[in-house]
Each structure stands twice: as structure tokens, then as C-alpha cells.
mmCIF file of C-alpha atoms in Angstrom:
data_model
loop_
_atom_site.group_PDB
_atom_site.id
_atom_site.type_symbol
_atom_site.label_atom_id
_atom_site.label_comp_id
_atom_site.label_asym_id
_atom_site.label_seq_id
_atom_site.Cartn_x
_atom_site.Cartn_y
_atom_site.Cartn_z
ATOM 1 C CA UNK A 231 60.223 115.225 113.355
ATOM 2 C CA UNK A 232 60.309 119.079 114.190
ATOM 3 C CA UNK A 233 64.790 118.397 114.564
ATOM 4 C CA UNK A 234 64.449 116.425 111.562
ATOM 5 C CA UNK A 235 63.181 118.925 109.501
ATOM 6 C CA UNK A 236 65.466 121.487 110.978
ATOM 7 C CA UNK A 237 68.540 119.451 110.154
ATOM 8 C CA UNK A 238 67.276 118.949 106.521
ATOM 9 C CA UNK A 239 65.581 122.758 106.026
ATOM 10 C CA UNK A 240 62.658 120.808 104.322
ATOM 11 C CA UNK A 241 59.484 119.281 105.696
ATOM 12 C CA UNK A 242 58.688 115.484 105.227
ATOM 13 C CA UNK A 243 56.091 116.012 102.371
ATOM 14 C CA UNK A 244 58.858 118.480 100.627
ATOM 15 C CA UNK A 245 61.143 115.934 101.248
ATOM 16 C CA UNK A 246 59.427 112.631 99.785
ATOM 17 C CA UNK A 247 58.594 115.340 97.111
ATOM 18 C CA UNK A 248 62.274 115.819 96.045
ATOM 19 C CA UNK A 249 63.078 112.151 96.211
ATOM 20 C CA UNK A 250 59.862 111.127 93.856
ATOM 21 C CA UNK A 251 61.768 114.144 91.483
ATOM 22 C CA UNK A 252 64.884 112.710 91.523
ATOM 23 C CA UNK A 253 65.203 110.108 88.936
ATOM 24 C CA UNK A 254 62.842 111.950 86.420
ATOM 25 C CA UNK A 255 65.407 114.239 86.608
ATOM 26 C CA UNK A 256 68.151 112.021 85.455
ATOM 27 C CA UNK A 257 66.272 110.951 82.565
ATOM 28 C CA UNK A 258 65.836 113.912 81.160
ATOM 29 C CA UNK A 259 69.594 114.862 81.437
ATOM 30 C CA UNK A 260 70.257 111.415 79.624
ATOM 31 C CA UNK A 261 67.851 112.054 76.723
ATOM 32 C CA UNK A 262 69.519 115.060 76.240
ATOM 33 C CA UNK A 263 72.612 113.533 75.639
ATOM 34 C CA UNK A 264 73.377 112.421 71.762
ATOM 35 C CA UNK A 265 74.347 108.491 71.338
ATOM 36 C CA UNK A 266 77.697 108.310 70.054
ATOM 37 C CA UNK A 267 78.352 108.191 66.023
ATOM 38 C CA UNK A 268 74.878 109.435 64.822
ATOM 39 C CA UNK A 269 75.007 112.977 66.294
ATOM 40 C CA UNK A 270 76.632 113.364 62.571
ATOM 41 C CA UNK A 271 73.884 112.048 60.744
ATOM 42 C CA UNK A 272 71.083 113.404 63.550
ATOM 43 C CA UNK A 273 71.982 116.768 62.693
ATOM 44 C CA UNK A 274 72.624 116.114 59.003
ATOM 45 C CA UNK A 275 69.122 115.777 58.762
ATOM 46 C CA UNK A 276 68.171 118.682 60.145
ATOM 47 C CA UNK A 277 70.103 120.996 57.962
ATOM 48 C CA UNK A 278 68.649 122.162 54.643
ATOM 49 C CA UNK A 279 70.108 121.630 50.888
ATOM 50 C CA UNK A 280 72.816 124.131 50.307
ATOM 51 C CA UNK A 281 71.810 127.271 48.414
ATOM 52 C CA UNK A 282 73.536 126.223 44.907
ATOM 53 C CA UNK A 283 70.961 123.118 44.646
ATOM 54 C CA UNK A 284 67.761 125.619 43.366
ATOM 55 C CA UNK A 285 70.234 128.673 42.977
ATOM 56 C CA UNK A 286 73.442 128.033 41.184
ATOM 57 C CA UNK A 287 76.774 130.171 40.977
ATOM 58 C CA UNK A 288 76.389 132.502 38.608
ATOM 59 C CA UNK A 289 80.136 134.092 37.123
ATOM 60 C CA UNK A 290 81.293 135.450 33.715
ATOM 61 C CA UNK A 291 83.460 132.922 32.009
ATOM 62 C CA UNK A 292 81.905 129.619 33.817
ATOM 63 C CA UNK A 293 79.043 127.186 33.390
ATOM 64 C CA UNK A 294 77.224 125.238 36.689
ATOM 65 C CA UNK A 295 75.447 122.009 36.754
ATOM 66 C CA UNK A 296 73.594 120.433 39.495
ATOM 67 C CA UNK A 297 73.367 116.945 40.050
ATOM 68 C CA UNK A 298 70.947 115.242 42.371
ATOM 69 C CA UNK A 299 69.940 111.433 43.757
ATOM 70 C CA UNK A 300 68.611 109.284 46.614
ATOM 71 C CA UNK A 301 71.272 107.774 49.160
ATOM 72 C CA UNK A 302 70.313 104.332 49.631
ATOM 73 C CA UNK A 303 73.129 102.733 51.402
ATOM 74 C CA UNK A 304 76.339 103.494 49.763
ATOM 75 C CA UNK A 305 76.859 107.746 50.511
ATOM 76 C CA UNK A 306 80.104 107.474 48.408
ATOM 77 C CA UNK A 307 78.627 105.685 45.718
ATOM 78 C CA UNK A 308 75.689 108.517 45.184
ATOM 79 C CA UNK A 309 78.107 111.114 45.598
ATOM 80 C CA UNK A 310 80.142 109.895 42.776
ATOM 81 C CA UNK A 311 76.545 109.565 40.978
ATOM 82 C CA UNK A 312 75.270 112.498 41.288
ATOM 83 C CA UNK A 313 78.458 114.048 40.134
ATOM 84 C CA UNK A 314 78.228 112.312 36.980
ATOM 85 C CA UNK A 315 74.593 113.779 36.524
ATOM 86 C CA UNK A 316 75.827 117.446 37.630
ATOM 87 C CA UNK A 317 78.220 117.124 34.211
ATOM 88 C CA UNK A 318 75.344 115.745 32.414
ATOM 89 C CA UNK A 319 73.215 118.679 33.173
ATOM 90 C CA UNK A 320 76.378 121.356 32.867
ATOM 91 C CA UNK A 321 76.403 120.194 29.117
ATOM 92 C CA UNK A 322 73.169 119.429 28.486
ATOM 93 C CA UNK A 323 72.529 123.855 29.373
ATOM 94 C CA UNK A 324 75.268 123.895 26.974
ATOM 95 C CA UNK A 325 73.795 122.261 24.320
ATOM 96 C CA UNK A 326 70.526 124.180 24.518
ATOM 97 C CA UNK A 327 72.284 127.481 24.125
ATOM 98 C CA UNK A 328 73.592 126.396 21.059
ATOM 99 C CA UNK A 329 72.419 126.213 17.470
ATOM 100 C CA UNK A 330 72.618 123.203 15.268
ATOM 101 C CA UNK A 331 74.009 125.137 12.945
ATOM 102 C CA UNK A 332 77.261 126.554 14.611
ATOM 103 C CA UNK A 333 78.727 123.412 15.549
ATOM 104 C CA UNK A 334 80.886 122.393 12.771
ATOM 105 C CA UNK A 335 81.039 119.640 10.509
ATOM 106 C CA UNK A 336 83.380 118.824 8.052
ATOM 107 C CA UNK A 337 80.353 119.084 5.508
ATOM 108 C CA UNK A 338 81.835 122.787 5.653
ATOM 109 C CA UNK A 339 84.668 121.733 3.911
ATOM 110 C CA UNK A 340 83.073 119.849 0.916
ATOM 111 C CA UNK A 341 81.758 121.229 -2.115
ATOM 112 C CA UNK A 342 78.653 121.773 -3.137
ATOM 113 C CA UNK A 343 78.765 118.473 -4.813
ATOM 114 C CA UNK A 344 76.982 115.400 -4.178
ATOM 115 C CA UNK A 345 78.790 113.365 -1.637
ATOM 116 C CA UNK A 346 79.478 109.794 -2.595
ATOM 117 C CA UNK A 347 78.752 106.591 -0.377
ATOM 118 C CA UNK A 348 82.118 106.012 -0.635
ATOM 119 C CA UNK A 349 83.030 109.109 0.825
ATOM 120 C CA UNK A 350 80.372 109.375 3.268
ATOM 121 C CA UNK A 351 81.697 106.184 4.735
ATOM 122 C CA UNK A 352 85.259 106.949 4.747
ATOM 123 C CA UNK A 353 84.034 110.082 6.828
ATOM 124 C CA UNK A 354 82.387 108.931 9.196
ATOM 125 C CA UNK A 355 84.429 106.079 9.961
ATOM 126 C CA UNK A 356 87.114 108.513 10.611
ATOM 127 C CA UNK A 357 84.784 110.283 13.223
ATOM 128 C CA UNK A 358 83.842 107.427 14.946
ATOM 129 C CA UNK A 359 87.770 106.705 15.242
ATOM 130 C CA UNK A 360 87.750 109.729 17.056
ATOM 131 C CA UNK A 361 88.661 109.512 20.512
ATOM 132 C CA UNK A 362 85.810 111.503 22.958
ATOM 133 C CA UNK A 363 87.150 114.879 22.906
ATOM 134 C CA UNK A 364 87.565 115.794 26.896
ATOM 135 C CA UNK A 365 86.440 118.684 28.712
ATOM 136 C CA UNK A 366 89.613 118.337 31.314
ATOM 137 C CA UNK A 367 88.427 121.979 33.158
ATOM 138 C CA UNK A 368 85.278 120.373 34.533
ATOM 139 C CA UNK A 369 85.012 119.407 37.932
ATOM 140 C CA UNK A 370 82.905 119.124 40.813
ATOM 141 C CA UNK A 371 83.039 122.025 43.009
ATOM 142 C CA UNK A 372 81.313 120.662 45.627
ATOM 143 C CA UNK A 373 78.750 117.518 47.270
ATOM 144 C CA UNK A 374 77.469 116.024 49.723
ATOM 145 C CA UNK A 375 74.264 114.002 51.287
ATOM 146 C CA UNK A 376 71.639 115.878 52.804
ATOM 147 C CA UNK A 377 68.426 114.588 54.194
ATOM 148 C CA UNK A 378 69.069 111.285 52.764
ATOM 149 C CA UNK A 379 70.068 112.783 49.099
ATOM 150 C CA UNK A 380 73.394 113.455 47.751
ATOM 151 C CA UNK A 381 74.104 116.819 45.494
ATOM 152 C CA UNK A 382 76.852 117.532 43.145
ATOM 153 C CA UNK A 383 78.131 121.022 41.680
ATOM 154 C CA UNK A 384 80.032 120.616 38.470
ATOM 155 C CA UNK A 385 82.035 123.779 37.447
ATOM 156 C CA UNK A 386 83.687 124.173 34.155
ATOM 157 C CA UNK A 387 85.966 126.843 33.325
ATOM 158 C CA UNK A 388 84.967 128.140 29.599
ATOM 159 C CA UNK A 389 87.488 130.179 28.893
ATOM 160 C CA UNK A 390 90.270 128.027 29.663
ATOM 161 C CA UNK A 391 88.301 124.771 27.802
ATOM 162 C CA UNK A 392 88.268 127.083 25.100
ATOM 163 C CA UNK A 393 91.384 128.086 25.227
ATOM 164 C CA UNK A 394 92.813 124.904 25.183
ATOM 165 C CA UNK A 395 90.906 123.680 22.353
ATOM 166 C CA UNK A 396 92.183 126.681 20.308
ATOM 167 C CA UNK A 397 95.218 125.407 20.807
ATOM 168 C CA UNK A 398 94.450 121.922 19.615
ATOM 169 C CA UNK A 399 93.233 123.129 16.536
ATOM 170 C CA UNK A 400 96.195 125.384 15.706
ATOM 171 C CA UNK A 401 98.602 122.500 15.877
ATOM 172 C CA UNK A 402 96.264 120.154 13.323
ATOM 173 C CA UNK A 403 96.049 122.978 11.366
ATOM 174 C CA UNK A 404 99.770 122.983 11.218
ATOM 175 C CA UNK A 405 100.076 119.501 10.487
ATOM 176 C CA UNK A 406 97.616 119.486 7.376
ATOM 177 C CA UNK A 407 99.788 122.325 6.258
ATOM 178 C CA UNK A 408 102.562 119.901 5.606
ATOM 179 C CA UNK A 409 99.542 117.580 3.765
ATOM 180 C CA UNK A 410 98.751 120.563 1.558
ATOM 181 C CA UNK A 411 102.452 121.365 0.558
ATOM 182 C CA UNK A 412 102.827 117.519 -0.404
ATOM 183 C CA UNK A 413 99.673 117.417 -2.634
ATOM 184 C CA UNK A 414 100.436 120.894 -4.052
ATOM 185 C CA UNK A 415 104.167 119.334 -4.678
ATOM 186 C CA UNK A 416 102.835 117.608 -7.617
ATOM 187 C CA UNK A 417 102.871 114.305 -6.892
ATOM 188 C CA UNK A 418 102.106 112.074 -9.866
ATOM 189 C CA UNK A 419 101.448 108.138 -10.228
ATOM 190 C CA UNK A 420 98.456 105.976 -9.895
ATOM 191 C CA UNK A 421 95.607 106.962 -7.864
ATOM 192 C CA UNK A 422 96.033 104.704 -5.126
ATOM 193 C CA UNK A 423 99.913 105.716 -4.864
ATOM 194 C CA UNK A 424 98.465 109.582 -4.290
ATOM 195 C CA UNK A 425 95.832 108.659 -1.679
ATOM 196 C CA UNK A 426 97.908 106.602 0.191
ATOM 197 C CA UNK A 427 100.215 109.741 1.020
ATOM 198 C CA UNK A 428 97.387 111.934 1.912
ATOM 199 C CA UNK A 429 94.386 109.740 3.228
ATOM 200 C CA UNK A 430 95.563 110.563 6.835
ATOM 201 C CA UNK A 431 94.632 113.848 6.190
ATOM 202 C CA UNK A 432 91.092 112.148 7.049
ATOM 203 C CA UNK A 433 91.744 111.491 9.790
ATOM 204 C CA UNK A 434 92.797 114.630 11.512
ATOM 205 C CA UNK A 435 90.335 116.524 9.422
ATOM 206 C CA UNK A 436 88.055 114.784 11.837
ATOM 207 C CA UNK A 437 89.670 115.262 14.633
ATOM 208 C CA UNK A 438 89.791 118.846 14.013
ATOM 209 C CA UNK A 439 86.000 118.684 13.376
ATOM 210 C CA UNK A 440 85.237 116.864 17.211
ATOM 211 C CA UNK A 441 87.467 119.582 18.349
ATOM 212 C CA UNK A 442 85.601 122.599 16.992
ATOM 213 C CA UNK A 443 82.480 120.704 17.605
ATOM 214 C CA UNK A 444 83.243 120.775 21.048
ATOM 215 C CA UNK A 445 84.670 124.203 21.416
ATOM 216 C CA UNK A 446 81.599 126.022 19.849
ATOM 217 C CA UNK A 447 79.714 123.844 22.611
ATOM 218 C CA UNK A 448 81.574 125.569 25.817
ATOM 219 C CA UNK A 449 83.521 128.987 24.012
ATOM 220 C CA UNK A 450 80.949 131.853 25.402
ATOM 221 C CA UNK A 451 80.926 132.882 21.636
ATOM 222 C CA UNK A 452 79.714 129.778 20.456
ATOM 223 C CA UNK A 453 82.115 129.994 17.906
ATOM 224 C CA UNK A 454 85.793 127.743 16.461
ATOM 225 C CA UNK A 455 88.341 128.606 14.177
ATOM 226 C CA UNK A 456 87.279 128.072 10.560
ATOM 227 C CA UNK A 457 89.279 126.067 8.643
ATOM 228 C CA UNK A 458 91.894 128.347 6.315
ATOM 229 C CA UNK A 459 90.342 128.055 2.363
ATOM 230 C CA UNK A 460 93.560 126.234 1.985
ATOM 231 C CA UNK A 461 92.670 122.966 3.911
ATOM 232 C CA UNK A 462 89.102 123.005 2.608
ATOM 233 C CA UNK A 463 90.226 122.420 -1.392
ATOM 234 C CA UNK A 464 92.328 120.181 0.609
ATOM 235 C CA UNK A 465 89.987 117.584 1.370
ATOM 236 C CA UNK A 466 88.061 118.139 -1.097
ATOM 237 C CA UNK A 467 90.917 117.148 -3.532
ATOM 238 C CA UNK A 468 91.460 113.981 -1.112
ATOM 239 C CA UNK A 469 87.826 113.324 -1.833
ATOM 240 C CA UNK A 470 88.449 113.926 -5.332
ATOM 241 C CA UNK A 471 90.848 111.248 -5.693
ATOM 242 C CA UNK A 472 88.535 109.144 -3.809
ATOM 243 C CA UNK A 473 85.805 109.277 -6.512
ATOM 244 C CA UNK A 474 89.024 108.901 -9.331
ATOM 245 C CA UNK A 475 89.500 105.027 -8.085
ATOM 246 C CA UNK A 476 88.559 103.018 -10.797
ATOM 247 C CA UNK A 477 87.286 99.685 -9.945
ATOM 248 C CA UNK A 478 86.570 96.427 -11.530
ATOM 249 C CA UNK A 479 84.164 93.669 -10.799
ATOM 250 C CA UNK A 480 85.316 90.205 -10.915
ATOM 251 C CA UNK A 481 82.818 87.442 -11.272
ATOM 252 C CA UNK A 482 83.698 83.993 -10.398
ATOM 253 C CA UNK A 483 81.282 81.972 -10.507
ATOM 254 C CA UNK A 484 77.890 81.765 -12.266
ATOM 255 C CA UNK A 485 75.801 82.830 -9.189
ATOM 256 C CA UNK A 486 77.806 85.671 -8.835
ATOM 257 C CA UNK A 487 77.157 86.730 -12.982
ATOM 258 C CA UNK A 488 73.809 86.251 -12.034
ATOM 259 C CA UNK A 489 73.718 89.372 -10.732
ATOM 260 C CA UNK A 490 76.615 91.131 -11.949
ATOM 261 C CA UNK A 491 74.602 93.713 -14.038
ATOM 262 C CA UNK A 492 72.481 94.529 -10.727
ATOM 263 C CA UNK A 493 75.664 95.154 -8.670
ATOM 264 C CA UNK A 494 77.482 97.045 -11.401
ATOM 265 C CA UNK A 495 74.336 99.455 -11.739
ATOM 266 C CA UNK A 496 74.063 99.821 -7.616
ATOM 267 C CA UNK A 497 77.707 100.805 -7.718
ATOM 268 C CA UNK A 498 77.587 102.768 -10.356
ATOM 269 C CA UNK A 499 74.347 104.888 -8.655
ATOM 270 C CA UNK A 500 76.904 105.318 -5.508
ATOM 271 C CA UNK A 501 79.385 107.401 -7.670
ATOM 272 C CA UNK A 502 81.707 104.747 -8.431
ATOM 273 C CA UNK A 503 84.094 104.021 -11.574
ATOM 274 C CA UNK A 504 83.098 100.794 -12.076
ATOM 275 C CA UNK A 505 83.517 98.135 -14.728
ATOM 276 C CA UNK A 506 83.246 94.237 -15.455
ATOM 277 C CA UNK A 507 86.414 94.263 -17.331
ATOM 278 C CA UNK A 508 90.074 96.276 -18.018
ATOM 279 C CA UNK A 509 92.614 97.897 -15.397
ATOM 280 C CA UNK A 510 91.754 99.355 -12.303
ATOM 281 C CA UNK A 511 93.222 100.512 -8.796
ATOM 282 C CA UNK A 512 90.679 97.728 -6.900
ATOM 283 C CA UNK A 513 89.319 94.551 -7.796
ATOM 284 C CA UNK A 514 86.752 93.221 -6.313
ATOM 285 C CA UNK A 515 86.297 89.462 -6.427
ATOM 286 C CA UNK A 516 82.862 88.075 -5.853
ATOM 287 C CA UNK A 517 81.330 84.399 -5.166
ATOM 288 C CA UNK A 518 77.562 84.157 -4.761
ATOM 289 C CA UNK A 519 75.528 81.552 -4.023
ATOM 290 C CA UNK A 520 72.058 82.773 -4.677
ATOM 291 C CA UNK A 521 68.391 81.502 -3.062
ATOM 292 C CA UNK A 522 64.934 82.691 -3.299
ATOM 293 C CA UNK A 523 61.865 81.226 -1.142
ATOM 294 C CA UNK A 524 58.057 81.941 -1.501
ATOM 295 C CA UNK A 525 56.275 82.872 1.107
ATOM 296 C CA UNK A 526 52.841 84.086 1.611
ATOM 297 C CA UNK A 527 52.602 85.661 -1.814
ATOM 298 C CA UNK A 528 56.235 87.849 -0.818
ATOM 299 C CA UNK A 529 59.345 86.312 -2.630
ATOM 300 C CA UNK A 530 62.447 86.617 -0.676
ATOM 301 C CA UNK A 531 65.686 85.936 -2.230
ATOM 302 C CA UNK A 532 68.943 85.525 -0.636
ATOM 303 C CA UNK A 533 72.585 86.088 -1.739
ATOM 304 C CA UNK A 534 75.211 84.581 0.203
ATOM 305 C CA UNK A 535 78.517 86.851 -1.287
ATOM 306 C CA UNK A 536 82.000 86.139 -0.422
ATOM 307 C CA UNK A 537 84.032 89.022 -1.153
ATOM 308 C CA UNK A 538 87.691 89.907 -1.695
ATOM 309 C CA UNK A 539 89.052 92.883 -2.312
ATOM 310 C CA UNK A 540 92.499 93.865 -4.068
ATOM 311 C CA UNK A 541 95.310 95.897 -5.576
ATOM 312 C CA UNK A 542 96.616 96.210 -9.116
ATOM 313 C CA UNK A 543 99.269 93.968 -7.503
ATOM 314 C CA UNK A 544 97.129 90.992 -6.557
ATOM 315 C CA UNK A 545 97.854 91.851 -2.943
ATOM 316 C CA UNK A 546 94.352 90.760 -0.828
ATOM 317 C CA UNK A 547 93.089 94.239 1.013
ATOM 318 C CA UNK A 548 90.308 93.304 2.664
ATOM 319 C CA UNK A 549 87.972 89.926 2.530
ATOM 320 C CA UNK A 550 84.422 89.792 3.784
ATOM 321 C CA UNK A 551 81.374 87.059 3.311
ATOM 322 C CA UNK A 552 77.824 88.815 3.086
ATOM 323 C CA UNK A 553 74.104 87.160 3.434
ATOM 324 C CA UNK A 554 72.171 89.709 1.583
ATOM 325 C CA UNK A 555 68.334 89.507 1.610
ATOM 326 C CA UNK A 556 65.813 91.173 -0.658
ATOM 327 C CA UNK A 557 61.800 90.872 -0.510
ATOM 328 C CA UNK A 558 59.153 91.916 -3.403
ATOM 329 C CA UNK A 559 56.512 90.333 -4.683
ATOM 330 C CA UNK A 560 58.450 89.812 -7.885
ATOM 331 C CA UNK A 561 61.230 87.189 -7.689
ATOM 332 C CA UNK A 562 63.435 89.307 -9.951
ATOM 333 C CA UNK A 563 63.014 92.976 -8.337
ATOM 334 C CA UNK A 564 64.040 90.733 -4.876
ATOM 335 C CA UNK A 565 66.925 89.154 -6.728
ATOM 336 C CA UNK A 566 67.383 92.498 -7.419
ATOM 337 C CA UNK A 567 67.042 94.260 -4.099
ATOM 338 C CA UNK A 568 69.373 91.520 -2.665
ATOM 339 C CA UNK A 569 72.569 92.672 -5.075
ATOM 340 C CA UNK A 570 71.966 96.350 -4.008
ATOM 341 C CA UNK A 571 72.593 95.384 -0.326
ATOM 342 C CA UNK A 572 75.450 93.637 -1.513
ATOM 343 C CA UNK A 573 76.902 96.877 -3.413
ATOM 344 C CA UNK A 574 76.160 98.787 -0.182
ATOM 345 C CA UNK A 575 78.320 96.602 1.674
ATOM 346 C CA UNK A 576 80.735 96.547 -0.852
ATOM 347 C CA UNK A 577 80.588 100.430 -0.986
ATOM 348 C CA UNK A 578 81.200 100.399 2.984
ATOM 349 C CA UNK A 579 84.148 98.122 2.842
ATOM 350 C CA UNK A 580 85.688 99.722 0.397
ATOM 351 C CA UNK A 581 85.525 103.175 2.534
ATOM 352 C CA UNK A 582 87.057 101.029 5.389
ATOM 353 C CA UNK A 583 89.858 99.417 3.275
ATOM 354 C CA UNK A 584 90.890 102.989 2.231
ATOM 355 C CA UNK A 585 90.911 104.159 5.866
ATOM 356 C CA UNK A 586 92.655 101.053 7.755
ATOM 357 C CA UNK A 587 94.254 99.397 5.043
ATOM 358 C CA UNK A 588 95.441 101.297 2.457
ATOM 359 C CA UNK A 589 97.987 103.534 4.990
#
């Protein structure tokens, strides 16, 4: 035993000792050891939100949004989420820097005079034929998952968005131009001869609205180009000639002179020229089958309207059938309710016949 321990330089109990150490030893240098493909995610999780989550950039001439949500499976999926809600929240900051009153409307260009159904429509049918205008120098600056969340930075450049934009507007201005030097030519002949060359003035009038609507919402000013004094009696001679179209009911059948008078006197309130008889720019044919039910003291009466509408030529514009229902507890002030709904749809369709089909 005494050679033994020579030989080794360590005693028995040292010995049995080391051995007993041994493997406890090797399991602590493989714990130490990260499995491979999750060291990634292992020390993912240990790392902390980047800075621009509770702290955005902060530069002259840009605007920051932040966009947050839970991972739950699919990384790139909430990635490409929470990008989406980064933009949200980079316009929605816009938006609450910004007064309802700067964004511009093309209620700027009308006159003080009351506005028509007819040309309240034909507005705002043009604006919702307005394509989204795009903010094209947004984009996400940076994302990624941490801690089982994904973050987005959106970054928009103002200036440039702006800058574009200006640009936009400067080349619809240019092309109205040439829509004011044709109506200030003098052109002459029957109402619906005149609007048909300039109605798609509308349109762009509306584009150039979304266009300053949307600059005044990024420009650091808050502010677009006003339209020149020029293009405002512009449209508002386009919408002049709009409430010059003279139009004439035709009844033709006995339902439908039922309630001619009620109709005439609904169209008439919208700022129509309207009559039962004599020329006109539109007719408007009508067919109504009429019914009225009693029911718990309420009368409801219902008009079931086919409608055609059309030129001084007999061409056929636009055709449209209408259910029209009007409750009272008097069977005539229904009757009577029902042919204003019917004038309101005729008012509508007539705005949409002189946007899409009159061109």
C-alpha cells in the first residue's frame, strides 16, 4: 500500500475520493454545454426589448411608430403584424397633431350656397372612387421577436411624402387648367352637352382633395396647396350646371300618379328642376305598385318603384327597381313618407348617372 501510494502521489482515501468526483464532474461540463438550435432562442430570451420600443427615434423631418404583439407560433407572421400596427400608430400620432379643420375638403371650393342632394351625391361618389392615396416613404425600419413578442419600427420620411404629394397636386392643377380654358371658351348647347365635357373635372377635383387631405396629415406644416380662385368658380360653375338640369317626371301607371305630387314635392325640396310635363335634359320614368298594411295601430305602406332614367334622345341612362317603405300612424303621411324615399333614391341615381354614365 505504502509503493502504491508512492506510484500514484495520493493516498487510498484521496484516491477513492477523486474517483467518487469524477463523473459529477462530467455532468457539469455537459450542462454547460447549449443543445444545438435553441442557443438562438435561449439567449433571445434573455435579452431585453430594444430601446426604440418605450423610446422612439426622435429626428427633424420624420415621424416613428411602434408596433407590438404576442408570437404564438408563426415569428414571421407577427412580424409582418406588428408592422402593420407600427403604421397604424405612425398615423394615428399624425392624426392627433392635426386639426379637423386644416385638412381640406372640397367644401372649400363651393359657395356659400346650399349644397344640393344632387350634388352632394355626385361628390362623394367621386371620393369614394378615389383610389387610397399611398404614403410610399413609410417603412419599417426595424423588428424582431423578443421574449416571445415581436416589435415593429415604422419610419416615414415627411418631407419627401410631402414633397411628392406637392407634386401630385401641381400636375391636377394643370390638368383642370385645360377644364377651365374649355368652360371659359364659351361653350354653348344644352345642359347636358356642357356637363358632359366638364363633369370629369369631378373627378380629379377629388382626387386633388384625398391628396391635400393627406399631405396636411404628414407635411410638418400641416398645410397643402390651396386651390388657385380659378379652379374654385370652376367647380362651382360645374355644380351650377348641375342644379340647371331640368327634369321631368313620367308617370306610367296609376300607382305611380298616386304619388306623383309627393315625389315631385320631395324632388323639388332637394333643389331640383322638376316637372310632370314639357322638355327636359332627363326623364325619369316611374312604375309603382303601391301597398299599405296595419299593424299594431302603425300603418306601413310600401312602394315597389321601377325606375328608368333617360335623355332628350330616348336613350335609357340608368334603370333601377326600388321597395320603398314608410311608417306613421296615418296611412297617408306613410304613403307619403314612402315616395320621399323613393325621390331620395331617385336623387342618388341621378348623381351616379351623371358621374358613370353621362361621360
Amino acid at each position: 500500500m505504502t509503493m502504491q501510494g508512492r506510484k500514484t502521489g495520493l493516498s487510498v482515501p484521496a484516491l477513492l475520493l477523486a474517483l467518487l468526483l469524477t463523473p459529477s464532474l462530467g455532468l457539469v461540463g455537459c450542462a454547460s454545454t447549449p443543445e444545438s438550435g435553441h442557443s438562438g432562442a435561449a439567449n433571445r430570451a434573455n435579452l431585453t426589448t430594444p430601446i426604440w420600443v418605450t423610446n422612439p427615434p426622435v429626428q427633424e423631418g420624420m415621424a416613428y411608430g411602434v408596433g407590438s404583439i404576442e408570437a404564438l407560433g408563426d415569428e414571421t407572421a407577427a412580424v409582418r403584424r406588428a408592422g402593420e400596427l407600427a403604421r397604424l400608430d405612425l398615423v394615428s400620432q399624425l392624426r392627433v397633431t392635426v386639426s379637423g379643420s386644416v385638412l381640406q375638403d372640397s367644401s372649400e371650393y363651393r359657395s356659400s350656397g346650399e349644397e344640393t342632394r344632387v350634388q352632394q351625391s355626385m361628390r362623394l361618389l367621386a371620393r369614394s372612387q378615389v383610389p387610397e392615396v399611398e404614403l410610399d416613404e413609410l417603412r419599417i425600419a426595424d423588428s424582431d421577436v423578443y421574449n416571445g413578442y415581436a416589435y415593429a419600427l415604422a419610419e416615414l420620411d415627411r418631407d419627401a411624402a410631402a414633397s411628392r404629394m406637392r407634386r401630385g397636386i401641381a400636375e391636377i392643377d394643370e390638368q383642370l387648367e385645360a377644364y377651365r380654358l374649355l368652360a371659359d371658351s364659351g361653350v354653348s348647347g344644352p345642359v347636358l352637352e356642357r356637363l358632359r365635357e366638364l363633369l370629369p373635372a369631378v373627378q380629379l377635383f377629388a382626387k386633388r382633395d384625398a391628396i391635400a387631405a393627406k399631405m396636411a396629415l404628414v407635411s410638418r406644416d400641416h398645410h397643402a396647396p390651396a386651390a388657385d380662385t380659378d379652379l374654385v368658380l370652376l367647380q362651382q360653375r360645374i355644380y351650377d350646371l348641375i342644379g340647371e338640369v331640368r327634369v321631368v317626371l313620367v308617370c306610367r301607371d296609376n300607382g305611380a300618379r298616386a304619388v306623383e305630387s309627393s315625389v315631385l314635392e320631395a324632388l323639388t325640396r332637394q333643389g331640383m328642376k322638376v316637372a310632370s310635363s314639357g322638355s327636359g335634359d332627363l326623364f325619369f320614368e316611374l312604375d309603382v305598385e303601391s301597398d299599405s298594411q296595419l299593424t299594431q295601430g302603425s300603418y306601413y305602406a310600401f312602394l315597389n318603384t321601377r325606375i328608368i332614367i333617360r335623355d332628350n334622345n330616348g336613350r335609357a341612362l340608368s334603370s333601377l327597381s326600388v321597395r320603398a317603405r314608410g311608417v306613421s300612424g296615418i296611412e297617408s303621411v306613410a304613403r307619403q313618407k314612402a315616395a320621399e324615399a323613393v325621390a331620395n333614391r331617385l336623387g342618388d341615381e341621378l348623381a351616379k348617372t351623371l358621374t358613370e354614365r353621362l361621360r
